Tab-separated table of C-alpha atoms in Angstrom:
chain	number	residue	atom	x	y	z
A	231	MET	CA	104.140	-60.723	55.217
A	232	ASN	CA	105.684	-59.269	52.080
A	233	LEU	CA	106.236	-55.533	52.277
A	234	PRO	CA	104.546	-53.349	49.637
A	235	LYS	CA	106.677	-52.914	46.516
A	236	ASN	CA	106.912	-49.147	47.093
A	237	GLU	CA	108.740	-49.679	50.409
A	238	LYS	CA	112.510	-49.252	50.191
A	239	ILE	CA	114.336	-51.625	52.532
A	240	LYS	CA	116.721	-49.787	54.860
A	241	VAL	CA	117.761	-52.672	57.132
A	242	GLU	CA	117.455	-56.396	56.506
A	243	PHE	CA	118.219	-59.380	58.695
A	244	LYS	CA	118.665	-62.502	56.575
A	245	ASN	CA	118.489	-65.890	58.323
A	246	VAL	CA	120.549	-64.645	61.269
A	247	ALA	CA	121.534	-67.212	63.911
A	248	LYS	CA	123.245	-66.601	67.238
A	249	GLN	CA	123.822	-68.809	70.231
A	250	PHE	CA	125.837	-68.690	73.431
A	251	GLY	CA	127.153	-72.118	74.346
A	252	ASP	CA	124.271	-74.527	73.988
A	253	ARG	CA	121.645	-71.822	74.260
A	254	VAL	CA	120.152	-70.780	70.917
A	255	ILE	CA	119.068	-67.128	70.992
A	256	LEU	CA	118.377	-66.349	67.334
A	257	LYS	CA	117.496	-69.028	64.794
A	258	ASP	CA	116.752	-68.115	61.187
A	259	PHE	CA	115.924	-64.540	62.236
A	260	SER	CA	114.740	-62.631	59.163
A	261	LEU	CA	113.207	-59.153	59.124
A	262	GLN	CA	112.973	-56.219	56.712
A	263	ILE	CA	112.863	-52.637	58.027
A	264	PRO	CA	111.473	-50.114	55.499
A	265	GLU	CA	113.093	-46.709	55.113
A	266	GLY	CA	111.366	-43.924	57.005
A	267	LYS	CA	109.152	-46.301	58.976
A	268	THR	CA	109.226	-47.590	62.549
A	269	VAL	CA	109.167	-51.313	63.249
A	270	VAL	CA	108.419	-52.488	66.781
A	271	ILE	CA	109.858	-55.870	67.746
A	272	LEU	CA	107.801	-57.614	70.410
A	273	GLY	CA	108.882	-60.627	72.418
A	274	GLY	CA	109.247	-61.905	75.946
A	275	SER	CA	112.273	-61.218	78.102
A	276	GLY	CA	115.303	-63.165	76.930
A	277	THR	CA	113.940	-63.931	73.475
A	278	GLY	CA	116.778	-62.192	71.625
A	279	LYS	CA	115.448	-58.731	70.827
A	280	SER	CA	118.503	-56.971	72.233
A	281	VAL	CA	120.833	-59.572	70.700
A	282	SER	CA	119.446	-58.757	67.247
A	283	ILE	CA	120.179	-55.053	67.815
A	284	LYS	CA	123.705	-55.818	69.054
A	285	CYS	CA	124.328	-57.857	65.909
A	286	LEU	CA	123.112	-54.940	63.786
A	287	LEU	CA	125.501	-52.566	65.562
A	288	GLY	CA	128.453	-54.944	65.265
A	289	LEU	CA	128.690	-55.486	69.032
A	290	LEU	CA	128.067	-59.166	68.342
A	291	ASN	CA	128.775	-61.203	65.223
A	292	PRO	CA	126.079	-63.598	64.005
A	293	ASP	CA	127.035	-67.262	63.828
A	294	LYS	CA	125.192	-67.513	60.515
A	295	GLY	CA	123.230	-65.290	58.180
A	296	ASP	CA	123.721	-61.698	57.105
A	297	ILE	CA	122.588	-58.181	58.001
A	298	LEU	CA	122.263	-55.497	55.347
A	299	VAL	CA	122.041	-51.720	55.695
A	300	ASP	CA	121.200	-49.910	52.466
A	301	GLY	CA	121.746	-53.210	50.676
A	302	LYS	CA	125.312	-53.722	51.951
A	303	SER	CA	126.452	-56.346	54.441
A	304	VAL	CA	127.500	-54.947	57.828
A	305	VAL	CA	128.686	-58.216	59.343
A	306	LYS	CA	132.365	-58.368	60.390
A	307	LEU	CA	133.253	-54.931	59.049
A	308	LYS	CA	136.759	-53.574	59.384
A	309	GLU	CA	137.193	-50.824	61.964
A	310	LYS	CA	137.082	-47.925	59.493
A	311	HIS	CA	133.902	-49.187	57.817
A	312	GLN	CA	132.321	-49.955	61.202
A	313	TYR	CA	132.993	-46.372	62.301
A	314	ASN	CA	131.340	-45.014	59.147
A	315	LEU	CA	128.352	-47.306	59.677
A	316	MET	CA	127.850	-46.021	63.209
A	317	LYS	CA	127.312	-42.521	61.818
A	318	LYS	CA	123.996	-43.773	60.434
A	319	PHE	CA	122.695	-44.719	63.896
A	320	GLY	CA	121.253	-42.983	66.922
A	321	MET	CA	120.232	-44.742	70.137
A	322	LEU	CA	117.627	-44.020	72.788
A	323	PHE	CA	118.607	-46.131	75.778
A	324	GLN	CA	116.101	-47.681	78.153
A	325	PHE	CA	116.947	-45.494	81.145
A	326	GLY	CA	118.392	-42.552	79.230
A	327	ALA	CA	122.050	-43.327	80.043
A	328	LEU	CA	122.918	-39.658	80.482
A	329	PHE	CA	126.289	-38.748	81.961
A	330	ASP	CA	125.632	-37.288	85.408
A	331	SER	CA	128.816	-35.193	85.337
A	332	LEU	CA	127.886	-33.406	82.102
A	333	THR	CA	125.280	-30.704	81.506
A	334	ASN	CA	122.300	-31.584	79.374
A	335	TRP	CA	123.676	-29.826	76.325
A	336	GLU	CA	127.017	-31.611	76.732
A	337	ASN	CA	125.131	-34.911	76.864
A	338	VAL	CA	123.244	-34.065	73.680
A	339	SER	CA	126.390	-33.016	71.788
A	340	PHE	CA	128.642	-35.644	73.351
A	341	ALA	CA	129.571	-37.213	70.000
A	342	PHE	CA	130.556	-33.828	68.590
A	343	LEU	CA	132.600	-32.866	71.637
A	344	GLU	CA	134.420	-36.195	71.582
A	345	HIS	CA	135.550	-35.462	68.037
A	346	GLY	CA	136.797	-31.969	68.821
A	347	MET	CA	133.977	-29.719	67.688
A	348	ASP	CA	134.129	-26.158	68.999
A	349	ARG	CA	132.078	-26.007	72.211
A	350	ASP	CA	130.041	-22.964	71.173
A	351	LYS	CA	129.056	-24.654	67.917
A	352	ALA	CA	128.270	-27.923	69.699
A	353	LYS	CA	126.094	-26.114	72.247
A	354	LYS	CA	124.172	-24.302	69.504
A	355	ILE	CA	123.382	-27.620	67.815
A	356	ALA	CA	122.373	-29.145	71.154
A	357	ILE	CA	119.951	-26.300	71.875
A	358	GLU	CA	118.410	-26.756	68.418
A	359	LYS	CA	117.899	-30.466	69.054
A	360	LEU	CA	116.491	-29.834	72.530
A	361	ALA	CA	113.961	-27.474	70.940
A	362	LEU	CA	112.890	-30.268	68.585
A	363	VAL	CA	111.893	-32.378	71.593
A	364	GLY	CA	110.101	-29.508	73.311
A	365	LEU	CA	112.774	-28.389	75.781
A	366	GLY	CA	113.691	-24.735	76.220
A	367	LYS	CA	117.128	-23.168	76.115
A	368	HIS	CA	117.258	-22.944	79.924
A	369	VAL	CA	117.400	-26.752	80.163
A	370	ALA	CA	120.717	-26.868	78.288
A	371	ASP	CA	122.878	-25.679	81.196
A	372	LEU	CA	121.144	-27.792	83.844
A	373	MET	CA	122.518	-31.124	85.023
A	374	PRO	CA	120.540	-34.349	84.498
A	375	ALA	CA	119.924	-34.521	88.269
A	376	GLU	CA	118.092	-31.192	88.057
A	377	ILE	CA	115.373	-32.343	85.662
A	378	SER	CA	112.525	-34.855	85.805
A	379	GLY	CA	112.570	-38.395	84.444
A	380	GLY	CA	110.441	-37.374	81.472
A	381	MET	CA	112.751	-34.487	80.656
A	382	LYS	CA	115.753	-36.814	80.898
A	383	LYS	CA	114.127	-39.060	78.314
A	384	ARG	CA	113.639	-36.042	76.042
A	385	VAL	CA	117.290	-35.054	76.464
A	386	SER	CA	118.220	-38.641	75.561
A	387	LEU	CA	116.029	-38.425	72.465
A	388	ALA	CA	117.693	-35.135	71.501
A	389	ARG	CA	121.077	-36.864	71.835
A	390	ALA	CA	119.847	-39.777	69.691
A	391	ILE	CA	119.007	-37.415	66.820
A	392	CYS	CA	121.831	-34.898	67.339
A	393	THR	CA	124.069	-36.253	64.581
A	394	ASN	CA	121.141	-36.462	62.114
A	395	PRO	CA	121.130	-40.279	62.003
A	396	GLU	CA	119.274	-42.211	59.354
A	397	ILE	CA	118.307	-44.982	61.784
A	398	VAL	CA	117.335	-44.666	65.448
A	399	LEU	CA	117.096	-47.615	67.821
A	400	TYR	CA	114.653	-47.283	70.711
A	401	ASP	CA	115.149	-49.558	73.730
A	402	GLU	CA	111.983	-49.514	75.868
A	403	PRO	CA	111.415	-45.778	75.201
A	404	THR	CA	108.582	-45.368	77.738
A	405	THR	CA	109.887	-47.522	80.605
A	406	GLY	CA	109.443	-45.900	84.015
A	407	LEU	CA	107.356	-42.994	82.731
A	408	ASP	CA	103.858	-41.974	83.787
A	409	PRO	CA	101.149	-42.388	81.095
A	410	ILE	CA	101.073	-38.703	80.113
A	411	THR	CA	104.853	-38.405	79.788
A	412	ALA	CA	104.983	-41.733	77.933
A	413	ASP	CA	102.423	-40.406	75.458
A	414	THR	CA	104.589	-37.316	74.931
A	415	ILE	CA	107.638	-39.467	74.152
A	416	ASP	CA	105.581	-41.565	71.729
A	417	ARG	CA	104.382	-38.397	69.973
A	418	LEU	CA	107.939	-37.104	69.679
A	419	ILE	CA	109.137	-40.395	68.180
A	420	VAL	CA	106.416	-40.164	65.532
A	421	GLU	CA	107.254	-36.506	64.856
A	422	MET	CA	110.962	-37.308	64.466
A	423	ARG	CA	110.098	-40.058	61.999
A	424	ASP	CA	107.888	-37.762	59.936
A	425	LYS	CA	110.047	-34.624	60.063
A	426	LEU	CA	113.455	-36.250	59.656
A	427	ASN	CA	112.523	-39.414	57.702
A	428	ILE	CA	114.074	-41.525	60.449
A	429	THR	CA	113.968	-45.300	60.149
A	430	GLY	CA	113.157	-46.671	63.592
A	431	ILE	CA	113.566	-50.021	65.294
A	432	ALA	CA	111.943	-50.184	68.711
A	433	ILE	CA	111.940	-52.792	71.446
A	434	THR	CA	109.096	-52.428	73.919
A	435	HIS	CA	106.695	-54.341	76.136
A	436	ASP	CA	104.331	-51.363	76.280
A	437	MET	CA	101.550	-52.227	73.846
A	438	GLN	CA	99.982	-48.778	74.004
A	439	SER	CA	103.316	-47.291	73.006
A	440	ALA	CA	103.848	-49.926	70.307
A	441	PHE	CA	100.532	-49.154	68.661
A	442	LYS	CA	101.251	-45.412	68.708
A	443	ILE	CA	104.774	-45.396	67.272
A	444	ALA	CA	104.791	-48.424	64.951
A	445	ASP	CA	104.169	-48.670	61.248
A	446	TYR	CA	104.858	-52.409	61.411
A	447	ILE	CA	104.918	-54.871	64.303
A	448	ALA	CA	106.997	-58.041	64.479
A	449	LEU	CA	106.808	-60.817	67.070
A	450	LEU	CA	109.972	-62.704	67.980
A	451	TYR	CA	109.492	-66.171	69.470
A	452	GLN	CA	111.953	-69.028	69.879
A	453	GLY	CA	114.580	-67.205	67.845
A	454	GLU	CA	112.423	-66.437	64.804
A	455	ILE	CA	110.058	-63.730	63.613
A	456	ILE	CA	106.761	-65.605	63.621
A	457	TYR	CA	104.554	-62.606	62.815
A	458	TYR	CA	105.062	-59.382	60.854
A	459	ASP	CA	102.309	-57.017	59.733
A	460	THR	CA	101.076	-53.433	59.776
A	461	VAL	CA	100.015	-51.920	63.066
A	462	GLU	CA	96.452	-51.626	61.763
A	463	ASN	CA	96.243	-55.328	60.955
A	464	THR	CA	97.896	-56.234	64.247
A	465	LYS	CA	95.178	-54.508	66.249
A	466	THR	CA	92.555	-56.859	64.785
A	467	THR	CA	94.627	-59.988	64.125
A	468	ASP	CA	93.400	-63.471	64.988
A	469	ASN	CA	96.964	-64.745	65.281
A	470	PRO	CA	96.923	-66.614	68.616
A	471	TYR	CA	100.552	-65.790	69.435
A	472	VAL	CA	100.050	-62.070	68.916
A	473	LYS	CA	96.728	-62.001	70.727
A	474	GLN	CA	98.239	-63.762	73.730
A	475	PHE	CA	101.180	-61.360	73.868
A	476	ILE	CA	99.046	-58.238	73.427
A	477	ASN	CA	96.598	-59.315	76.118
A	478	GLY	CA	99.328	-60.569	78.456
A	479	GLU	CA	97.627	-63.915	78.972
A	480	GLU	CA	99.451	-66.806	80.628
A	481	ASN	CA	97.540	-69.478	78.693
A	482	GLY	CA	98.166	-69.761	74.969
A	483	PRO	CA	100.675	-71.022	72.403
A	484	ILE	CA	103.528	-68.935	73.829
A	485	ASP	CA	105.430	-70.593	76.656
A	486	PHE	CA	106.764	-67.621	78.593
A	487	PHE	CA	108.952	-69.889	80.682
A	488	SER	CA	110.706	-71.635	77.795
A	489	ASN	CA	113.480	-69.055	77.587
């Protein structure tokens, strides 16, 4: 699918390849992420979704191909440029990844505290971000162990947006949550996109969540993006690969045991 001409490309993977030993993970992986939109990458376990994100963040270097952010290559950056690139990103980890020894506000403002920001100022910012995800001021001084799993996910989302990132990466944002809490997280992701013009890249196996948060849906199979279209078109597609994945059917063109 070619994106509409009015879409500005924020992130682009161009023919990216990555393998470990003899095992090919990504092969000719190409994908365009429009600015201010959320793209959900679907794919079975071990298909390379997380590897693509690690390549984007510079945690792994592609064997071939290129990755562009705002039209500039981010592959094999020098340390100073890599540090500046990271300022553009926020991350919502699969299980929150909060620090148990820190209060919730300290978790949210961790990046600021690490770089020497005054604690009172950092706490004020954290409380503002917690409010954006529907958490009151009283939550700030609690420890992660004192709040529910859904609240932990909200604190993690507040941390992901604390530094006003341009791009947020969501790793299984609704994993382990009950349906009502998962729906709340999905709503917040959409609100953050609309209010803050955040460009989102999400990895999820939760199709209900994918349909709620996505503007575009991509399917990764055997190291390549084999499908890419709007969420509306995806809901009614006749593509056999997508239909099999959405319906979770064992029989179909996708070999779930080939990875």
